[in-house]
Amino acid sequence: MEISILQKVRYTYKPKLPASLSGDIRDIALNFGEPTEAISDQEALKDIFKHTYGKPLATFTKGTMAGMGAELKVALILSGGQAPGGHNVIAGIFDGLKKANPASKLYGYLEGPAGLLENKYIELTGEIIEEYRNTGGFDIIGSGRTKIESPEQFAASLKNAKALGLKAIVIIGGDDSNTNAALLAEYFIEKGEDIQVIGCPKTIDGDLKNEHIETSFGFDTACKTYSELIGNICRDANSAKKYWHFIKLMGRAASHIALECALQTQPNVCIISEEVEAKKMSLEAIINQICDSIVKRADKNENFGVVLIPEGLVEFVPEMKKLISELNDVMAGHEAEFAALHFFEEQLSWLQKKISADSYQFFNSMPPQFAKEFLADRDPHGNVQVSLIETEKLLISMVKARLSMLKQEGTYKGRFSALGHFFGYEGRCAFPSNFDTDYCYTLGYGAFVLIAGGLTGYISSVKNLVADAKDWVAGGVPLTMMMNLEQRHGSKKPVIRKALVELEGAPFKTFARQRDAWALETSFHYPGAIQYYGPPEVCDQTTKTLQLEHIK
Ligand code: FBP
């Protein structure tokens, strides 16, 4: 098969490992801390996770471990949306497993958790792994969003894992998938089976993070890819001087991607959903904020600019949030009834009887093409698929309407021509940056060591990520430590808490200090493409978010 020159050269890249994982694999041991607690709802979680709750933090150190070197069968699952670096997590697990015992075997369940339920897997041989080292994508085994939820699905998981003689399963996924990993770990022990489950923090959204998970893999590469594209658009806007570009960015509920891209490119406006929620900003207030920049720049004859919009914005604007939550509940509570309504008008009159008058009025006031997007199928975890809602277009149409009013009042004298963009899929399978390449390999290698150490219900973790890779601190974090109870599908469920942008955090504060100047002046930055070879200050920088979060 013909491959690109970069792919060929990337095959030869040797990912860096922290000192604790370098050298002889038989010289790695685990250090344990104190027992841990969940972030809230401790008693309820203790009851749900009877065997796995409250385990101690683990870090890798030099030493020996009884389980290292045993012949093992391990399987892995790629779960949810693609994120750059997934193949290197797999390469890290594979290399650890084979170094410890060449007779051990690694399997990949095909197309996400569904592969485990349907017993569809392949053995990941050295030959296959070599083809995917240091590359983007999840195409080695595919991914999927099936949730393991029903008693039958848990039973099928156990049956298939036992049939393959597995010692452990590694689930590479985001908050929902790692919640699933925790539940599966608990279930296997409950059933008296010694099958360990280890998670790995994946998601471009950057919202699976906390004190122990500094960032999820893929965030670095995805943000750098989007920032390159945004920078190119900024330069085009500044060259043509005729368009306002409204760019929606992936990231689900959290605005980490939008914030990081804003820090990298300095657009005129970047909306941060978490601020919208904290300040209870209505849709009208958001439109006014954007129009303010447009009007002021028009006064200087600058009828162009760039606006960044996080895709989850709709879930944070108070009136939209209320509407979505009511829609989620009625759609989950009356699934069959709702599915039988085929026309928008039918859905509208059905909803009038089911949701509050305020929400109905707001829903009905939206242009039907946007309103329909709020009724699209929820994902298997019950989330609205915000990537399907064309917020950038909705904002453009509302800004246009507001500007024509301002024109009539005589307060706006410019020209407004807008283009909408959505960046998401462009960044999820990019060649991983050097950071993601090394980080993912370490996560995978670490996941194997956690398995060899006999742990279950843990997520592989790497800390001190702004330092040189040799000084990274790797280990395992008990999944229950990151959990709380949340309303899902109409009832309280244990879930890993999503990390949203902190308004008191350094990344947001750094942005907030500069945004008024960016709104007025053309201050664009053009980061250019990810560089893989060259000086470390060009190739090995982490995200600005990570750097700023490390400054205490
Ligand atoms: P994960 O949470 O699974 O990592 O997904 C990330 C993401 O890219 C979101 O940013 C986006 O909203 C969603 O996936 C899109 O989903 P899909 O891949 O199903 O279109």
XYZ file of C-alpha atoms and ligand atoms in Angstrom:
572
model
C 0.000 0.000 0.000
C 1.273 3.506 -0.926
C 1.787 5.636 2.162
C 2.662 9.304 2.618
C 6.240 10.359 3.328
C 5.228 11.760 6.723
C 3.588 8.444 7.650
C 6.721 6.552 6.644
C 8.949 8.877 8.655
C 6.593 8.829 11.657
C 6.884 5.034 11.829
C 10.484 5.527 12.935
C 9.624 8.013 15.731
C 10.448 6.580 19.163
C 7.932 7.880 21.715
C 9.421 9.142 24.963
C 8.578 7.505 28.302
C 8.959 8.893 31.811
C 11.976 7.653 33.768
C 9.764 5.448 35.992
C 8.649 3.423 32.950
C 11.927 3.430 31.000
C 14.435 0.609 31.112
C 13.717 -2.985 32.052
C 9.989 -3.628 32.394
C 10.735 -6.090 35.203
C 12.081 -3.186 37.193
C 8.748 -1.363 37.634
C 6.634 -1.478 40.776
C 3.589 0.297 42.195
C 3.545 2.744 45.070
C 0.194 3.230 46.822
C -1.179 6.315 48.583
C -4.072 6.687 51.011
C -7.632 5.402 50.296
C -9.596 7.856 48.147
C -13.134 9.316 48.174
C -15.520 10.218 45.352
C -15.966 13.935 44.653
C -19.510 13.807 46.091
C -22.377 11.386 46.788
C -19.853 9.171 48.602
C -22.346 6.955 50.437
C -24.432 6.210 47.357
C -21.305 5.473 45.314
C -19.876 3.224 48.034
C -23.058 1.228 47.738
C -22.908 0.988 43.939
C -19.162 0.207 43.823
C -18.967 -2.168 46.782
C -15.667 -3.735 45.706
C -13.905 -0.962 43.829
C -14.800 2.185 45.779
C -12.099 4.151 47.543
C -8.975 2.365 46.273
C -5.675 4.263 46.735
C -3.829 6.272 44.103
C -0.975 4.328 42.511
C 2.288 5.642 41.030
C 5.025 3.788 39.210
C 8.423 3.455 40.735
C 11.502 1.265 40.320
C 11.175 -2.189 41.922
C 9.658 -5.585 41.275
C 6.071 -6.800 41.044
C 4.806 -10.368 41.429
C 2.473 -10.208 38.395
C 5.037 -8.836 35.938
C 6.076 -11.396 33.316
C 2.982 -13.629 33.510
C 1.501 -14.785 30.214
C -1.658 -12.674 29.761
C -4.485 -12.107 27.332
C -5.587 -8.494 27.230
C -8.224 -6.871 25.019
C -8.916 -3.233 24.329
C -11.788 -1.110 23.144
C -11.679 2.295 21.464
C -14.804 4.093 22.606
C -16.526 7.265 21.379
C -15.196 9.950 19.076
C -11.780 9.649 17.493
C -8.867 11.482 19.130
C -5.302 11.761 17.822
C -2.989 9.332 19.575
C -5.306 6.340 20.075
C -3.036 4.116 18.005
C -0.129 4.967 20.277
C -2.061 4.001 23.397
C -2.483 0.626 21.722
C 1.210 0.489 20.732
C 2.161 1.286 24.348
C -0.013 -1.528 25.727
C 1.317 -3.922 23.095
C 4.976 -3.118 23.751
C 4.562 -3.404 27.533
C 2.697 -6.694 27.231
C 5.211 -8.250 24.837
C 8.268 -6.997 26.726
C 6.956 -8.556 29.909
C 6.162 -11.844 28.179
C 6.367 -12.351 24.392
C 3.753 -15.129 24.618
C 1.087 -12.707 25.894
C -1.615 -11.684 23.450
C -3.414 -8.440 22.710
C -6.879 -8.339 21.156
C -8.903 -5.430 19.849
C -12.701 -5.499 20.025
C -14.081 -4.102 16.788
C -16.049 -0.865 16.497
C -16.237 0.103 20.125
C -18.048 -1.551 23.027
C -20.360 -3.251 20.501
C -17.409 -5.499 19.606
C -17.313 -6.844 23.168
C -21.087 -7.375 23.219
C -21.099 -9.122 19.854
C -17.790 -10.925 20.400
C -16.153 -9.341 17.351
C -12.428 -8.952 17.759
C -9.056 -9.404 16.111
C -5.680 -10.301 17.526
C -3.386 -7.285 17.318
C -0.131 -8.746 16.081
C 3.215 -6.987 15.795
C 2.696 -6.698 12.056
C -0.585 -4.820 12.503
C 0.791 -2.559 15.244
C 3.785 -1.532 13.079
C 1.386 -0.162 10.462
C -0.262 2.214 12.936
C 2.516 3.520 15.190
C 2.480 7.296 15.672
C -0.460 7.781 13.286
C -3.836 9.458 13.859
C -7.242 7.815 13.624
C -8.914 4.855 15.265
C -9.040 2.806 12.082
C -6.900 -0.006 13.488
C -10.038 -1.543 15.058
C -12.670 1.223 14.731
C -14.663 2.878 17.488
C -18.303 3.174 18.525
C -20.644 4.753 21.038
C -22.604 1.732 22.298
C -23.148 1.978 26.026
C -22.955 -1.172 28.151
C -26.054 -0.640 30.217
C -28.571 -3.424 30.483
C -28.117 -6.575 32.616
C -28.030 -8.569 29.364
C -25.186 -6.401 28.035
C -23.147 -6.832 31.229
C -23.732 -10.578 31.075
C -22.702 -10.694 27.392
C -19.521 -8.734 28.212
C -18.580 -11.250 30.869
C -19.427 -14.252 28.723
C -17.320 -12.995 25.801
C -14.385 -11.882 27.943
C -14.342 -15.293 29.641
C -14.595 -17.124 26.335
C -11.439 -15.334 25.169
C -9.702 -16.092 28.469
C -9.037 -12.410 29.164
C -7.054 -11.172 32.130
C -8.018 -7.570 31.442
C -9.873 -5.144 29.227
C -8.613 -1.612 28.545
C -11.300 0.921 27.653
C -9.935 3.957 25.839
C -12.619 6.614 26.085
C -14.064 9.802 27.542
C -16.017 10.418 30.743
C -18.994 8.244 29.795
C -16.835 5.366 28.541
C -14.657 5.430 31.650
C -17.824 5.423 33.762
C -18.689 2.260 31.858
C -15.207 0.907 32.638
C -15.821 1.473 36.366
C -19.186 -0.301 36.220
C -17.730 -3.228 34.309
C -14.824 -3.578 36.763
C -17.311 -3.720 39.639
C -19.564 -6.191 37.815
C -16.739 -8.639 37.089
C -15.725 -8.736 40.769
C -19.350 -9.050 41.841
C -19.610 -12.122 39.607
C -16.447 -13.573 41.172
C -14.379 -13.210 37.997
C -10.775 -12.046 37.933
C -11.012 -9.861 34.820
C -9.530 -6.430 35.370
C -10.757 -3.248 33.674
C -8.495 -0.247 33.125
C -9.466 3.066 31.495
C -7.487 5.597 29.454
C -8.462 9.299 29.256
C -9.374 10.042 25.650
C -11.270 12.974 24.158
C -10.418 15.969 22.043
C -12.942 17.904 24.165
C -10.452 18.213 27.048
C -13.254 17.756 29.590
C -11.965 14.573 31.198
C -9.507 16.207 33.559
C -9.001 16.834 37.235
C -6.216 16.994 39.774
C -4.834 13.667 38.551
C -5.708 13.696 34.861
C -4.094 16.891 33.620
C -5.492 16.557 30.110
C -7.191 13.972 27.953
C -5.248 12.782 24.942
C -6.084 14.275 21.560
C -6.900 17.740 22.942
C -3.408 18.988 22.122
C -3.398 17.880 18.476
C -7.038 18.768 17.795
C -6.629 22.311 19.187
C -3.411 22.826 17.240
C -5.126 21.638 14.056
C -8.156 23.913 14.553
C -5.882 26.823 15.493
C -3.954 26.376 12.279
C -7.238 26.533 10.322
C -8.587 29.464 12.350
C -5.285 31.321 11.900
C -5.543 30.764 8.156
C -9.090 32.133 8.175
C -8.003 35.116 10.287
C -5.350 35.905 7.703
C -7.839 35.505 4.871
C -10.278 37.814 6.668
C -7.525 40.365 7.157
C -6.536 40.082 3.486
C -9.984 40.231 1.841
C -11.472 42.536 4.510
C -15.024 41.609 3.539
C -16.284 38.741 5.704
C -17.112 38.003 9.295
C -16.354 34.335 9.879
C -18.430 32.524 12.517
C -16.593 29.350 13.480
C -18.217 26.694 15.617
C -15.756 24.356 17.332
C -16.316 20.864 18.678
C -16.030 20.180 22.352
C -19.540 19.194 23.482
C -20.607 21.004 26.662
C -17.137 22.257 27.562
C -15.509 25.287 25.890
C -11.910 24.138 26.435
C -11.289 23.814 22.688
C -12.741 27.253 21.895
C -10.759 28.832 24.743
C -7.480 27.170 23.737
C -8.002 28.168 20.083
C -8.768 31.739 21.177
C -5.535 31.844 23.184
C -3.656 30.589 20.146
C -5.267 32.809 17.489
C -6.706 35.928 19.223
C -10.038 36.229 17.371
C -12.317 39.280 17.740
C -14.912 37.379 19.751
C -14.899 34.010 21.486
C -17.970 32.960 23.416
C -17.303 30.764 26.449
C -20.371 28.721 27.389
C -19.407 28.444 31.045
C -19.337 32.260 31.325
C -22.695 32.487 29.556
C -24.133 30.176 32.182
C -22.463 31.903 35.143
C -23.662 35.333 34.012
C -27.027 33.938 32.912
C -26.528 35.589 29.530
C -29.559 35.331 27.283
C -29.236 34.692 23.563
C -29.954 38.376 23.076
C -27.010 39.346 25.323
C -24.687 37.119 23.260
C -25.918 38.687 20.025
C -25.357 42.154 21.511
C -21.803 41.236 22.507
C -20.986 40.105 18.963
C -22.729 43.135 17.411
C -20.783 45.457 19.678
C -17.510 44.275 18.146
C -18.962 44.408 14.618
C -20.265 47.977 15.079
C -17.061 49.292 16.653
C -14.893 47.701 13.995
C -17.208 49.051 11.261
C -16.624 52.547 12.680
C -12.939 51.993 11.858
C -13.925 50.658 8.441
C -12.952 47.101 9.449
C -15.953 45.167 8.166
C -14.427 41.784 8.846
C -13.582 39.604 11.778
C -13.628 36.175 13.381
C -16.010 34.816 16.023
C -15.422 31.491 17.793
C -18.404 29.583 19.144
C -18.207 26.442 21.315
C -20.570 23.785 19.989
C -22.155 23.262 23.390
C -23.250 26.894 23.721
C -26.919 26.026 23.268
C -26.825 23.980 26.462
C -25.705 26.974 28.525
C -27.918 29.841 27.361
C -30.503 29.748 30.179
C -33.620 29.594 28.002
C -32.022 26.973 25.715
C -30.670 24.926 28.618
C -34.124 24.746 30.164
C -35.632 23.765 26.832
C -33.031 21.016 26.208
C -33.427 19.568 29.671
C -37.222 19.436 29.300
C -36.890 17.939 25.821
C -34.428 15.309 27.091
C -36.805 14.254 29.845
C -39.931 14.051 27.693
C -38.140 12.375 24.799
C -36.574 9.766 27.140
C -39.793 9.296 29.113
C -42.038 8.832 26.043
C -39.580 7.357 23.551
C -42.027 5.288 21.512
C -44.712 7.972 21.489
C -42.228 10.582 20.260
C -40.767 8.251 17.632
C -44.251 7.795 16.150
C -44.483 11.524 15.302
C -43.121 11.983 11.812
C -43.819 15.621 11.005
C -42.485 18.704 12.721
C -46.001 20.167 13.140
C -47.104 16.972 14.942
C -44.044 17.131 17.202
C -44.756 20.782 17.905
C -48.314 20.231 19.086
C -47.244 17.141 21.100
C -44.537 19.204 22.818
C -46.966 22.009 23.618
C -48.687 19.614 26.012
C -45.506 18.169 27.455
C -43.077 21.050 28.135
C -43.426 24.312 30.075
C -45.114 27.311 28.429
C -41.840 29.332 28.479
C -39.852 26.606 26.818
C -42.554 25.979 24.272
C -42.725 29.671 23.409
C -38.955 29.859 22.979
C -38.894 26.668 20.909
C -41.673 27.935 18.686
C -39.943 31.300 18.202
C -36.860 29.697 16.614
C -36.786 29.339 12.814
C -38.073 25.757 12.214
C -34.815 24.632 10.537
C -32.961 25.294 13.823
C -35.773 24.112 16.113
C -35.799 20.725 14.348
C -32.122 20.244 15.180
C -33.002 20.246 18.905
C -35.154 17.162 18.363
C -32.447 15.061 16.704
C -31.692 11.659 18.276
C -29.767 11.745 21.564
C -26.520 9.765 21.695
C -26.485 6.419 23.557
C -25.490 8.260 26.747
C -28.567 10.525 26.550
C -26.622 13.625 25.427
C -27.909 16.084 22.840
C -25.676 15.775 19.773
C -24.576 19.397 19.840
C -22.352 18.887 16.807
C -25.591 18.564 14.793
C -26.991 21.940 15.894
C -25.903 24.696 13.513
C -25.332 27.341 16.176
C -23.013 29.346 13.918
C -25.824 29.776 11.378
C -28.389 30.595 14.057
C -26.096 33.312 15.439
C -25.389 34.731 11.968
C -29.115 35.052 11.250
C -29.778 36.724 14.617
C -26.777 39.070 14.278
C -27.988 40.060 10.803
C -31.431 40.910 12.163
C -29.958 42.949 15.027
C -27.575 44.858 12.716
C -30.398 45.837 10.382
C -32.259 47.295 13.400
C -29.111 49.196 14.396
C -28.796 50.445 10.842
C -32.349 51.785 10.966
C -31.536 53.522 14.257
C -28.429 54.992 12.582
C -25.940 53.442 15.037
C -24.414 50.990 12.515
C -22.998 52.134 9.222
C -20.975 49.117 8.113
C -21.428 46.210 5.696
C -22.072 42.749 7.124
C -21.371 39.653 5.136
C -20.887 36.451 7.141
C -19.696 32.911 6.526
C -20.253 29.962 8.844
C -17.766 27.148 9.500
C -17.728 24.122 11.716
C -14.400 22.598 12.718
C -14.565 19.243 14.415
C -13.924 16.215 12.281
C -10.912 17.997 10.701
C -8.940 17.627 13.912
C -9.953 14.308 15.406
C -7.734 12.081 13.273
C -4.781 14.377 12.605
C -1.264 12.967 12.938
C -0.718 13.252 16.701
C 1.586 16.065 17.789
C 4.813 14.985 19.471
C 3.098 15.683 22.789
C 0.133 13.381 22.055
C 2.436 10.764 20.511
C 4.512 10.534 23.719
C 1.612 11.036 26.124
C -0.507 8.312 24.518
C 2.334 5.816 24.401
C 2.963 6.455 28.103
C -0.749 6.061 28.911
C -0.812 2.711 27.097
C 2.421 1.433 28.610
C 1.164 2.547 32.030
C -2.187 0.797 31.481
C -0.298 -2.447 30.930
C 1.723 -1.959 34.151
C -1.533 -1.387 36.089
C -2.798 -4.692 34.690
C 0.428 -6.480 35.619
C 0.016 -5.025 39.115
C -3.426 -6.646 39.380
C -5.417 -3.392 39.567
C -8.976 -2.928 38.346
C -11.313 0.058 38.181
C -8.375 2.417 37.589
C -7.587 4.910 34.837
C -4.054 5.285 33.507
C -2.689 8.700 34.448
C 0.340 10.875 33.674
C 1.107 14.079 35.591
C 3.629 16.910 35.396
C 2.976 17.072 31.652
C 4.569 20.477 31.038
C 7.939 19.048 32.104
C 10.246 16.991 29.947
C 8.748 13.513 29.343
C 11.414 11.836 31.478
C 10.046 13.764 34.489
C 6.392 12.866 33.927
C 4.757 11.129 36.879
C 2.749 8.118 35.743
C 0.424 5.803 37.639
C -3.235 4.940 38.131
C -6.240 6.766 39.574
C -9.273 4.884 40.959
C -12.217 5.713 38.696
C -14.641 6.058 41.595
C -12.586 9.019 42.817
C -13.793 11.094 39.847
C -17.468 10.211 40.181
C -20.711 11.728 41.382
C -24.406 11.116 40.726
C -26.093 12.997 37.881
C -29.493 13.036 36.225
C -29.350 10.903 33.059
C -32.286 9.601 30.996
C -34.603 10.864 33.703
C -32.875 9.225 36.735
C -29.746 9.602 38.929
C -26.741 7.673 37.601
C -23.090 7.388 38.710
C -20.911 9.314 36.235
C -17.436 10.796 36.011
C -17.852 14.543 36.429
C -17.107 16.537 33.286
C -14.531 19.278 33.759
C -15.856 22.531 32.349
C -13.870 25.744 31.859
C -13.160 27.328 35.252
C -13.807 31.049 35.216
C -11.299 31.472 38.043
C -8.680 29.426 36.175
C -5.618 30.958 34.507
C -6.606 30.086 30.895
C -9.941 31.927 31.110
C -8.492 34.848 33.062
C -5.693 35.260 30.512
C -8.282 35.350 27.736
C -10.595 37.711 29.639
C -7.768 40.217 30.208
C -7.160 40.568 26.481
C -10.509 40.078 24.765
C -11.663 43.720 24.801
C -8.598 44.702 22.814
C -9.101 41.788 20.388
C -12.772 42.792 19.870
C -11.666 46.177 18.576
C -8.216 45.766 17.066
C -7.107 43.201 14.521
C -4.763 41.224 16.777
C -4.833 37.843 15.045
C -2.112 35.250 15.617
C -1.269 32.717 12.927
C 0.041 29.539 14.606
C 0.615 27.570 11.370
C 0.668 23.779 11.060
C 1.824 21.302 13.705
C 5.546 20.676 13.313
C 6.936 17.222 14.019
C 10.621 17.785 13.355
C 12.690 20.783 14.376
C 13.580 22.737 17.503
C 11.664 21.747 20.681
C 10.208 25.258 21.081
C 8.469 24.719 17.718
C 7.611 21.016 18.013
C 7.207 20.085 21.659
C 5.092 22.879 23.158
C 2.008 21.749 25.078
C -1.295 23.649 24.821
C -1.493 27.117 26.337
C -4.241 25.736 28.603
C -1.884 23.179 30.123
C 0.939 25.697 30.459
C -1.284 28.277 32.146
C -2.855 25.701 34.446
C 0.606 24.746 35.661
C 1.475 28.286 36.725
C 0.369 28.306 40.343
P -15.975 12.001 22.711
O -16.624 12.692 23.852
O -16.478 10.648 22.469
O -14.473 12.051 22.794
O -16.374 12.798 21.393
C -15.830 13.976 20.993
C -16.636 14.622 19.901
O -15.758 14.911 18.837
C -17.379 15.863 20.359
O -16.548 16.995 20.366
C -18.509 15.927 19.376
O -19.627 16.615 19.883
C -18.846 14.486 19.161
O -17.656 13.769 19.388
C -19.379 14.199 17.782
O -19.874 12.914 17.761
P -19.867 11.941 16.516
O -18.465 11.453 16.356
O -20.739 10.824 16.959
O -20.341 12.687 15.329
